PDB file of C-alpha atoms and ligand atoms in Angstrom:
ATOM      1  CA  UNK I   1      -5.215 -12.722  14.108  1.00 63.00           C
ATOM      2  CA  UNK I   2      -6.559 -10.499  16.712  1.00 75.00           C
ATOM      3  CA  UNK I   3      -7.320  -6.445  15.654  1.00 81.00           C
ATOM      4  CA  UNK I   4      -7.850  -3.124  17.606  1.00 85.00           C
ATOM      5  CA  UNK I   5      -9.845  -1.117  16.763  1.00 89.00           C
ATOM      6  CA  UNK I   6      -8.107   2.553  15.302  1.00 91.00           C
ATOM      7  CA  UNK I   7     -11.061   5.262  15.038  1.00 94.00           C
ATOM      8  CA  UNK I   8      -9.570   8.729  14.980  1.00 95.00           C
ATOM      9  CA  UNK I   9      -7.430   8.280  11.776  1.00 96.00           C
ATOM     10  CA  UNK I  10     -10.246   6.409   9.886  1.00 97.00           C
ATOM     11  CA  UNK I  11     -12.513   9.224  10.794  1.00 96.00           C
ATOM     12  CA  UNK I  12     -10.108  11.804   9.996  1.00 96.00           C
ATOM     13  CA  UNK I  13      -9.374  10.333   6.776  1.00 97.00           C
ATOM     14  CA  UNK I  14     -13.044   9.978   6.136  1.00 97.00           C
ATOM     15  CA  UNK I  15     -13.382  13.884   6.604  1.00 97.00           C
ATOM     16  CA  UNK I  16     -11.754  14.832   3.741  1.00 95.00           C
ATOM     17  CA  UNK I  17     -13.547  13.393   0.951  1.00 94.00           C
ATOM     18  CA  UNK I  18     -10.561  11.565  -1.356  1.00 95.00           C
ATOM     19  CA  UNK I  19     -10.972   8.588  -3.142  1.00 96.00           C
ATOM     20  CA  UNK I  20      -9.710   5.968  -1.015  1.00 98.00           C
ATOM     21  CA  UNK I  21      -9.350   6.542   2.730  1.00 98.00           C
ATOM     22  CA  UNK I  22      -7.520   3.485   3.075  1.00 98.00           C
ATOM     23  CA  UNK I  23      -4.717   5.220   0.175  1.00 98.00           C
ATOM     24  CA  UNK I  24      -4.797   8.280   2.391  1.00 96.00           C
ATOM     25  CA  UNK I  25      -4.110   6.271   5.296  1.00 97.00           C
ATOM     26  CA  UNK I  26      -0.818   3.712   4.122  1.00 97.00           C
ATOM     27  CA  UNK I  27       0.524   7.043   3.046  1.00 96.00           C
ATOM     28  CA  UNK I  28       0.583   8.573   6.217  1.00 94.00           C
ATOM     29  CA  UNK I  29       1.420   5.593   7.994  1.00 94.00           C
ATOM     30  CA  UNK I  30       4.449   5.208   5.128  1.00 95.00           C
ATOM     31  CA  UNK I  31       5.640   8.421   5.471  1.00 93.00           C
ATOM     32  CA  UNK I  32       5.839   8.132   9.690  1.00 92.00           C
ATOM     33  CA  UNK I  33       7.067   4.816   9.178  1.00 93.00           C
ATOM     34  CA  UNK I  34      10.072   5.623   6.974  1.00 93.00           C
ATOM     35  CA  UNK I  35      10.844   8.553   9.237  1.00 89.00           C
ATOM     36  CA  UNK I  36      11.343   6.680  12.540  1.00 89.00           C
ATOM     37  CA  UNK I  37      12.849   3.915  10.696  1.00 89.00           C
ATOM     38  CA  UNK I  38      15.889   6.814  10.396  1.00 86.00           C
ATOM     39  CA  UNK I  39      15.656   7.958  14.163  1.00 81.00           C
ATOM     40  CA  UNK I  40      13.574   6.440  17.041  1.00 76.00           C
ATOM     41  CA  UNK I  41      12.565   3.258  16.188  1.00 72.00           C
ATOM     42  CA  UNK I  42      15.793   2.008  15.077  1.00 72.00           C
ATOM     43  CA  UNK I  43      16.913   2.979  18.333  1.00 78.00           C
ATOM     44  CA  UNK I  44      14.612   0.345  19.625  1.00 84.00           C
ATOM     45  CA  UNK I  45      16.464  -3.212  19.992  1.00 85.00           C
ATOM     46  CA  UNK I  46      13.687  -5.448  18.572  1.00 86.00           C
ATOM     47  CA  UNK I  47      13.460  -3.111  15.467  1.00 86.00           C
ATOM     48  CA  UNK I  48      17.368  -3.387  15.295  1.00 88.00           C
ATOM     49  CA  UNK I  49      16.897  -7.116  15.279  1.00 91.00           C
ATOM     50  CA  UNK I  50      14.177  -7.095  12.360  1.00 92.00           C
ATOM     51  CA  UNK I  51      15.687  -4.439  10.667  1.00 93.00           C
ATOM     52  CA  UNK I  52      18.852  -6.544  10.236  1.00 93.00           C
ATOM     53  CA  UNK I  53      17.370  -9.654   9.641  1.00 95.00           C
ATOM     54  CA  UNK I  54      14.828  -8.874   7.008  1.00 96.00           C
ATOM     55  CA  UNK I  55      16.638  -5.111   5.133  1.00 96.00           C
ATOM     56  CA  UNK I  56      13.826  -3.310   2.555  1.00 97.00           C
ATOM     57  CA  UNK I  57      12.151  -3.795  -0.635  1.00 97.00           C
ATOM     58  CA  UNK I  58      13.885  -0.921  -3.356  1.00 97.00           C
ATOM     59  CA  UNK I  59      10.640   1.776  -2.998  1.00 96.00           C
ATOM     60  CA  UNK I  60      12.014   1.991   0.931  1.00 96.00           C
ATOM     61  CA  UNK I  61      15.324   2.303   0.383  1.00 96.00           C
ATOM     62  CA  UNK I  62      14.570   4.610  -2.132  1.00 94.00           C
ATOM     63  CA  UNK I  63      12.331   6.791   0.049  1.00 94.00           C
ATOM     64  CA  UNK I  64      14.840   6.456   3.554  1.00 94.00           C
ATOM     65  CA  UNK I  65      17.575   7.803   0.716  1.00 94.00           C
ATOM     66  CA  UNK I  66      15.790  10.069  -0.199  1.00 91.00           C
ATOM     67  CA  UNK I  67      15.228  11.793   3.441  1.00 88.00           C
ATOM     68  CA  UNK I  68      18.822  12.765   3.367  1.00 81.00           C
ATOM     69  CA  UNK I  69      19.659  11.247   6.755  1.00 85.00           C
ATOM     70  CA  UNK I  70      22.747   9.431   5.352  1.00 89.00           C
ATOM     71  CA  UNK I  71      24.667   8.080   8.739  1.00 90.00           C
ATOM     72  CA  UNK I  72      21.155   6.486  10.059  1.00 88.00           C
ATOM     73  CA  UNK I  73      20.624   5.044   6.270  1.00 92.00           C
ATOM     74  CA  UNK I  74      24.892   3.797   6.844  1.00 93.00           C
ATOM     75  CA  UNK I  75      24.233   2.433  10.148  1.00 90.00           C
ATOM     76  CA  UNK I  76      21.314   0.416   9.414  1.00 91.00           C
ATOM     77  CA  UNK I  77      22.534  -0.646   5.934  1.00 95.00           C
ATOM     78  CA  UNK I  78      25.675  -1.753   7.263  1.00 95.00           C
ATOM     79  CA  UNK I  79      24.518  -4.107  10.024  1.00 94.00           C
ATOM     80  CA  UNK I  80      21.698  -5.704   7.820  1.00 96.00           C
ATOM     81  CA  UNK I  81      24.367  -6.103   5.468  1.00 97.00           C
ATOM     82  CA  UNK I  82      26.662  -7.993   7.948  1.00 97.00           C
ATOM     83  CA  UNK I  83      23.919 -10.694   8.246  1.00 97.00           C
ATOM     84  CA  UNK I  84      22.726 -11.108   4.262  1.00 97.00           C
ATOM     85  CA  UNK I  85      26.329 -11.675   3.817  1.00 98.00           C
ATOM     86  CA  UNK I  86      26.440 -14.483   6.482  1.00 96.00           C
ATOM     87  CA  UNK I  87      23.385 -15.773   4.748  1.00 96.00           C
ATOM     88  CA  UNK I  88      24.706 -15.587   1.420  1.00 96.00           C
ATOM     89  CA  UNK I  89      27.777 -17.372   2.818  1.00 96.00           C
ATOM     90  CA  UNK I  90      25.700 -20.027   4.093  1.00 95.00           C
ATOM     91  CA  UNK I  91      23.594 -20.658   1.255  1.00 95.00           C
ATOM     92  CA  UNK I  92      26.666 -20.699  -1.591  1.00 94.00           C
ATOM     93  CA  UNK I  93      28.514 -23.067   0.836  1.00 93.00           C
ATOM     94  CA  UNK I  94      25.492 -25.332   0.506  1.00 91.00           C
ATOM     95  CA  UNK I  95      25.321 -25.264  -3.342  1.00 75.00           C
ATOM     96  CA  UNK I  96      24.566 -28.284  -4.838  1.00 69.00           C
ATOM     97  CA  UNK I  97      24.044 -28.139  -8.687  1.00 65.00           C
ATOM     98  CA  UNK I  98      20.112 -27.886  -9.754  1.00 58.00           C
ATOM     99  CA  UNK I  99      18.292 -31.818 -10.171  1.00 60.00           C
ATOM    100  CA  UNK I 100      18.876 -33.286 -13.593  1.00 56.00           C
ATOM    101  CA  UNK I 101      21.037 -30.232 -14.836  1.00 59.00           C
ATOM    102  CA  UNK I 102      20.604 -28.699 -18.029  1.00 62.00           C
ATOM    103  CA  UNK I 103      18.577 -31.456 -19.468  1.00 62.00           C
ATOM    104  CA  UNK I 104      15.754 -31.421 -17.161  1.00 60.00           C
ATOM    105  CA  UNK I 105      15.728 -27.653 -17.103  1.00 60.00           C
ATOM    106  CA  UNK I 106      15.702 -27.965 -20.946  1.00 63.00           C
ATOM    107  CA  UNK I 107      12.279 -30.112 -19.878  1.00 63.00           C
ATOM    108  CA  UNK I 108      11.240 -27.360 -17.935  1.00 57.00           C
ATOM    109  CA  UNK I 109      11.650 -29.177 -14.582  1.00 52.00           C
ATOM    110  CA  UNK I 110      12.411 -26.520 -11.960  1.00 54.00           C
ATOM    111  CA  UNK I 111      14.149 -27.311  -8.471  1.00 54.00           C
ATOM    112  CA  UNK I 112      12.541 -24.379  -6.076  1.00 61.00           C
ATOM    113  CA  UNK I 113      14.595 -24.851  -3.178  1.00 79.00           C
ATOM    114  CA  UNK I 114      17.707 -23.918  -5.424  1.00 91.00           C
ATOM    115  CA  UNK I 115      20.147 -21.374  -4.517  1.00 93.00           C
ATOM    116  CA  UNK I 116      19.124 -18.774  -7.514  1.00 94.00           C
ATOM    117  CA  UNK I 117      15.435 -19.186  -5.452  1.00 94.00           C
ATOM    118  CA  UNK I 118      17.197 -19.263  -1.924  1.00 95.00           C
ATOM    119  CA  UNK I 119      18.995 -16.139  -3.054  1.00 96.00           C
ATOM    120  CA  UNK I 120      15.849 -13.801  -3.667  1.00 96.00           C
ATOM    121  CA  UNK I 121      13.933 -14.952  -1.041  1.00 95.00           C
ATOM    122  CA  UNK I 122      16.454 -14.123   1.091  1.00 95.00           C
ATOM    123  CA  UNK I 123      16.223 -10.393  -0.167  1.00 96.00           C
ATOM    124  CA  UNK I 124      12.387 -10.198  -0.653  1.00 96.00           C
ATOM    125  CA  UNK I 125      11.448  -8.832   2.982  1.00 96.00           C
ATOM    126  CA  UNK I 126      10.734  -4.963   3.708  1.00 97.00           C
ATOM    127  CA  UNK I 127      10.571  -4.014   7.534  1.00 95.00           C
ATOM    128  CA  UNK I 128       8.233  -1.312   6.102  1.00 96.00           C
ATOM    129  CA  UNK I 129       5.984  -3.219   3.880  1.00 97.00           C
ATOM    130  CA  UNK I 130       5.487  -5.515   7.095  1.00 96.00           C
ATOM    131  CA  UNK I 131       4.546  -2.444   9.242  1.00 94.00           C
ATOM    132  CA  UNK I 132       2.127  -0.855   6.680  1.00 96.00           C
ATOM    133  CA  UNK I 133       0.459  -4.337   5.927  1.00 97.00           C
ATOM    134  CA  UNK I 134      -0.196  -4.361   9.347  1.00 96.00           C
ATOM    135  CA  UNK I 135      -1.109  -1.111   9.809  1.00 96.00           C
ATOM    136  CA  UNK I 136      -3.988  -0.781   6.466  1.00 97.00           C
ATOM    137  CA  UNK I 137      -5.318  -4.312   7.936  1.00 97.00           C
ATOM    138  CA  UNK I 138      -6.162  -2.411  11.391  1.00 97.00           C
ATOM    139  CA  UNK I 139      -7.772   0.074   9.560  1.00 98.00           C
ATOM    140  CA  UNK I 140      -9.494  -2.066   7.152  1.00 98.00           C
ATOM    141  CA  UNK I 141     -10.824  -3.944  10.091  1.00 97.00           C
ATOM    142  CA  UNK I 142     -11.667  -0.838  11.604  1.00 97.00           C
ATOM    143  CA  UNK I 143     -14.236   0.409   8.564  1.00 98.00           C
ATOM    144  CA  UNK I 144     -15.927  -2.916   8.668  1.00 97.00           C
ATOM    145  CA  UNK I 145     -16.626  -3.001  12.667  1.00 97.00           C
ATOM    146  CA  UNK I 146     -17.516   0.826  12.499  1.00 97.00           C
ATOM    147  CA  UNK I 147     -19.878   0.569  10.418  1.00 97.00           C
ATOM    148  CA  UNK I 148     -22.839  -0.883  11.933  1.00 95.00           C
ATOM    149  CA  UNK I 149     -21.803   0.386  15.621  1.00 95.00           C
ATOM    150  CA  UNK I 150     -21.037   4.508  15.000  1.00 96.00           C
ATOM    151  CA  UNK I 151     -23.590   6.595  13.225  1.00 96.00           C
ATOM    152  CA  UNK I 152     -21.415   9.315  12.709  1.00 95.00           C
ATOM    153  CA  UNK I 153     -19.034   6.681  10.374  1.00 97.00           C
ATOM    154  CA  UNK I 154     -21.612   4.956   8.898  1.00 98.00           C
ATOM    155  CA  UNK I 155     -23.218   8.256   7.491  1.00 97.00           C
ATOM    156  CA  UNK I 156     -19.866   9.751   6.577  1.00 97.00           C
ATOM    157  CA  UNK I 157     -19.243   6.003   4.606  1.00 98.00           C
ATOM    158  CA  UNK I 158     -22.605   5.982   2.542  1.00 98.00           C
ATOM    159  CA  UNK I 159     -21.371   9.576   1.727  1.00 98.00           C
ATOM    160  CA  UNK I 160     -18.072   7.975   0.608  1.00 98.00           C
ATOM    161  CA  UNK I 161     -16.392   7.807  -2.541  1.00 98.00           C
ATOM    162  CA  UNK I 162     -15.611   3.461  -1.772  1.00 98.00           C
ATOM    163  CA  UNK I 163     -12.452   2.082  -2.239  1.00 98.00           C
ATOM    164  CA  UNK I 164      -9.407   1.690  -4.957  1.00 98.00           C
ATOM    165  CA  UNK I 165      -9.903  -1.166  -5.988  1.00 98.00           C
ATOM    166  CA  UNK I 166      -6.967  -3.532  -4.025  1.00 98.00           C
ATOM    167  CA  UNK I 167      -8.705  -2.109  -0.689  1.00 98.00           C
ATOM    168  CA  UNK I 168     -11.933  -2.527  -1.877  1.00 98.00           C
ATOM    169  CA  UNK I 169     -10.644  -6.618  -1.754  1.00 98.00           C
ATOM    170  CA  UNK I 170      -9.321  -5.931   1.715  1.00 98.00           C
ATOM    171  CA  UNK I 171     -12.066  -4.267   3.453  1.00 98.00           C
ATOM    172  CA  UNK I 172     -14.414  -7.281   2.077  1.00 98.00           C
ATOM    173  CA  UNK I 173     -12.114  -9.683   3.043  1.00 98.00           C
ATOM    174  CA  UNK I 174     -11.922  -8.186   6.518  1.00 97.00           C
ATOM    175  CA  UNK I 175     -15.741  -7.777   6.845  1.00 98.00           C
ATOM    176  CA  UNK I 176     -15.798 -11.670   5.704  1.00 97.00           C
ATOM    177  CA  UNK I 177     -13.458 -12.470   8.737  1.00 97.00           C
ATOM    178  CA  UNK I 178     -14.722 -10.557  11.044  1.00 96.00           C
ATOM    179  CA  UNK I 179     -18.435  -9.818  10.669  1.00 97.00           C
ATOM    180  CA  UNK I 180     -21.067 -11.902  10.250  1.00 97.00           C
ATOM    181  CA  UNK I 181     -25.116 -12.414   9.626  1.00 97.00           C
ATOM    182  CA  UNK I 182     -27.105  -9.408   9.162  1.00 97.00           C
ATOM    183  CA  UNK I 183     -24.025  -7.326   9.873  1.00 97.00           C
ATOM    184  CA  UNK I 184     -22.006  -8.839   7.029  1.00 98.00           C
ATOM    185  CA  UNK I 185     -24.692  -8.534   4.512  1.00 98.00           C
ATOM    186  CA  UNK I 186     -25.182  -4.997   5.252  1.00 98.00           C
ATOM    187  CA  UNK I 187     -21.757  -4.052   5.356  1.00 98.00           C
ATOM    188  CA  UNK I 188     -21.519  -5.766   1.939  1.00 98.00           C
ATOM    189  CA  UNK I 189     -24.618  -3.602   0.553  1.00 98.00           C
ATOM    190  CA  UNK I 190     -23.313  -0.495   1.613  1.00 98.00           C
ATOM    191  CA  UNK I 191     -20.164  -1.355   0.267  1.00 98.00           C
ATOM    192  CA  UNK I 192     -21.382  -2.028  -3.164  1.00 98.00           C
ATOM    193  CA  UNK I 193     -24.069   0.926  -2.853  1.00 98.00           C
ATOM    194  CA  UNK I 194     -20.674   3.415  -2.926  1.00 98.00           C
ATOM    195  CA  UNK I 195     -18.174   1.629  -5.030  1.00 98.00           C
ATOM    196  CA  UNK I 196     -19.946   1.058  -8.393  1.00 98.00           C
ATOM    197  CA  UNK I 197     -21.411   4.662  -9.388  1.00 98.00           C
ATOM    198  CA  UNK I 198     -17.810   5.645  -7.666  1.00 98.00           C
ATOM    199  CA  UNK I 199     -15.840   3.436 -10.192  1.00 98.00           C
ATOM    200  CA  UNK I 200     -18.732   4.609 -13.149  1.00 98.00           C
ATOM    201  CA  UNK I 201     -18.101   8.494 -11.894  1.00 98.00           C
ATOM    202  CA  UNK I 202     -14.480   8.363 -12.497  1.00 98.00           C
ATOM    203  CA  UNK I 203     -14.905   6.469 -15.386  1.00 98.00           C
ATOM    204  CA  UNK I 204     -17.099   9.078 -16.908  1.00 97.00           C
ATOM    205  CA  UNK I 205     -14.364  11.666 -15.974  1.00 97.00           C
ATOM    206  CA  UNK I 206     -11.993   9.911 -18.146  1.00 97.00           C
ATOM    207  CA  UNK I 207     -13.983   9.521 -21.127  1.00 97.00           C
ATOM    208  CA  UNK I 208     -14.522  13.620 -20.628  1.00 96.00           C
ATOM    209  CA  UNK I 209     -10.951  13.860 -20.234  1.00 96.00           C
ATOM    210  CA  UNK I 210     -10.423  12.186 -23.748  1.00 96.00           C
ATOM    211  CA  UNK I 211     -13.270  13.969 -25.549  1.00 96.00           C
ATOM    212  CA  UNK I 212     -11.742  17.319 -24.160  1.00 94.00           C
ATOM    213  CA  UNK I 213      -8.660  16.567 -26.815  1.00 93.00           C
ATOM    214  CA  UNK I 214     -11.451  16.748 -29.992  1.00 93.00           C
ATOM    215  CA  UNK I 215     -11.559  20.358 -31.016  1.00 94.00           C
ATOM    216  CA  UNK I 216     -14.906  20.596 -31.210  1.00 95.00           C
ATOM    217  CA  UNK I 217     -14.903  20.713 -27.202  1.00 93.00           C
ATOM    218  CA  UNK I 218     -12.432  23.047 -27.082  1.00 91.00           C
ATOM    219  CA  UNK I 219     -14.805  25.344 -25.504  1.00 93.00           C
ATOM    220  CA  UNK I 220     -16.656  23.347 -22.911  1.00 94.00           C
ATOM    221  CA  UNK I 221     -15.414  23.186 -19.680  1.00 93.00           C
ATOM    222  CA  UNK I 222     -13.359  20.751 -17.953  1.00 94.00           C
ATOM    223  CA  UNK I 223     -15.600  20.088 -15.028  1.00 93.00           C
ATOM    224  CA  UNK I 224     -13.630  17.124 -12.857  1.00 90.00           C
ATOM    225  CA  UNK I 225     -11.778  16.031 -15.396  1.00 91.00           C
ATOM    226  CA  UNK I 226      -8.372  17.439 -15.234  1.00 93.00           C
ATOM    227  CA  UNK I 227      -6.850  14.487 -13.140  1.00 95.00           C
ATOM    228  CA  UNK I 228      -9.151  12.124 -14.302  1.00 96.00           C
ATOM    229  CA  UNK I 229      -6.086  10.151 -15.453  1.00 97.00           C
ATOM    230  CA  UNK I 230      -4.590  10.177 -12.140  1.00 97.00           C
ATOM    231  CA  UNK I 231      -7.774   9.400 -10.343  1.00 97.00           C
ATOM    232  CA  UNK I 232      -8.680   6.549 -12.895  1.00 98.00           C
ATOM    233  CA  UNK I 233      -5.428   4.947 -12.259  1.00 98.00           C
ATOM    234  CA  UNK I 234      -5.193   5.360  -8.466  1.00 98.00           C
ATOM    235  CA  UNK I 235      -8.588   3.915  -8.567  1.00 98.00           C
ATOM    236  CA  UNK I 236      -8.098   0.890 -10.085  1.00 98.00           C
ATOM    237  CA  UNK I 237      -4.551   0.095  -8.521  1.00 98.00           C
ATOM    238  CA  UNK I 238      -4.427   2.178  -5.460  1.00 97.00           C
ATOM    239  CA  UNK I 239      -2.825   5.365  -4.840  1.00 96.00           C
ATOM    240  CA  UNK I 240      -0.013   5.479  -6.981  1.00 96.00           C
ATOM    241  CA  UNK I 241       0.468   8.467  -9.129  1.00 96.00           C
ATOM    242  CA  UNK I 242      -0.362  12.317  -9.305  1.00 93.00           C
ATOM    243  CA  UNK I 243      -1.081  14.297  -5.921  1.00 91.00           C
ATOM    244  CA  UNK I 244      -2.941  11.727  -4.124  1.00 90.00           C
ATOM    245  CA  UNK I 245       0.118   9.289  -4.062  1.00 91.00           C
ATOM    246  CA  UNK I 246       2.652  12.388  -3.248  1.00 90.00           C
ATOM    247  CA  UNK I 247       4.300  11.852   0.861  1.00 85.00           C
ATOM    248  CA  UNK I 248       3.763  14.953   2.847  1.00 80.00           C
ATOM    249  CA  UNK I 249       6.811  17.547   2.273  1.00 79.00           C
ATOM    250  CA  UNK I 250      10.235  17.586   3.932  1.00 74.00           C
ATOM    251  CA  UNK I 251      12.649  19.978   5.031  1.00 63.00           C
ATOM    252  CA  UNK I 252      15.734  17.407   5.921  1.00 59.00           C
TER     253      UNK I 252
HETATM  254 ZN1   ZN K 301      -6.778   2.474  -1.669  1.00 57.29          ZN
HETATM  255 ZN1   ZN K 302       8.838  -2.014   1.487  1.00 57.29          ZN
END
């Protein structure tokens, strides 16, 4: 799979310090994405197509509902609809009963291509989730070819506070794909050199955050610790809770 490169948002999201630029990023991209699913790019006919072939996991649906724009959501909802019910059609018409019946499921001999199985993966697409994969890939693959070709990125990275942990996966799995040699191994190095006193830092913050509740701390002071949970959890699974996994406000 071929990448281009995206500089300006992976600088900008460098620039402000969080915990995870790649977080900081898929929310932004999420956020624009679920907006112009409701207006402009649904307007576009191979969006229309996707969009009604493959629908949107529950968190989408949840988040386009939640924008208010209720004849877009009707539209769109309606004509994906029109095609999982042809599907649906298709694949009950088709039903043949599982191999072996209740015995050899009793054995614990599973047909996969069944229709329970046909069924879900028919619903397990998101439009959304496709875009933002895409989208945090690009990026990823942006970090790991910035790195040893832009000073001002590579000193704003060893400044860094790494990665939550999922991206940290990513951005190493990009660098493997896409770098190699000397470049790879420093990439790797200076990915390590910011992730582990990163993960130990917010770590430390938690503890605080728990010795805080014995009485005899009372007194002391808080220091970083006040969203230590938050941070300790968006760190390990990605951004996901508290402020940093909040979309932008709305007004619609
Ligand atoms: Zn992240
Ligand atoms: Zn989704």
């Amino acid at each position: 799979m071929k990448y281009t490169l995206d500089t300006i948002p992976v600088l900008d999201a460098y620039k402000t310090g969080c915990e995870c630029p790649l977080c900081q990023l898929r929310i932004a991209c999420e956020d624009s994405y679920v907006d112009s699913m409701l207006g402009a790019a649904y307007m576009e006919p191979d969006c229309r197509v996707r969009t009604n072939e493959v629908g949107f996991c529950t968190r989408h649906f949840q988040l386009m509902y939640d924008r208010r724009n209720r004849l877009g959501l009707a539209l769109m909802t309606h004509t994906h609809m029109q095609e999982v019910i042809s599907s649906v059609e298709a694949i009950l018409k088709a039903d043949t009963p599982a191999r072996g019946g209740l015995l050899a499921s009793l054995r614990g001999s599973r047909d996969e291509g069944g229709t329970p199985q046909k069924i879900r993966a028919r619903m397990s697409g998101c439009v959304i989730c496709e875009q933002m994969e895409g989208a945090v890939n690009r990026y990823a693959y942006t970090i790991a070819q910035l790195y040893g070709t832009n000073s001002e990125f590579k000193a704003m990275f060893d400044a860094s506070k790494g990665f939550c942990l999922p991206h940290l996966a990513l951005v190493l799995e990009m660098a493997e794909k896409t770098l190699s040699g000397e470049a790879l191994r420093t990439f790797r190095a200076a990915v390590s050199a910011v992730e582990l006193p990163n993960l130990k830092r917010i770590e430390g913050e938690l503890e605080w955050f728990t010795l805080k509740f014995d009485y005899r701390n009372t007194d002391k002071p808080w220091g970083n610790s006040r969203d230590a949970v938050e941070r300790a959890i968006n760190k390990l699974m990605g951004a996901c809770v508290g402020e940093d996994a909040q979309m932008p406000p709305h007004n619609d």
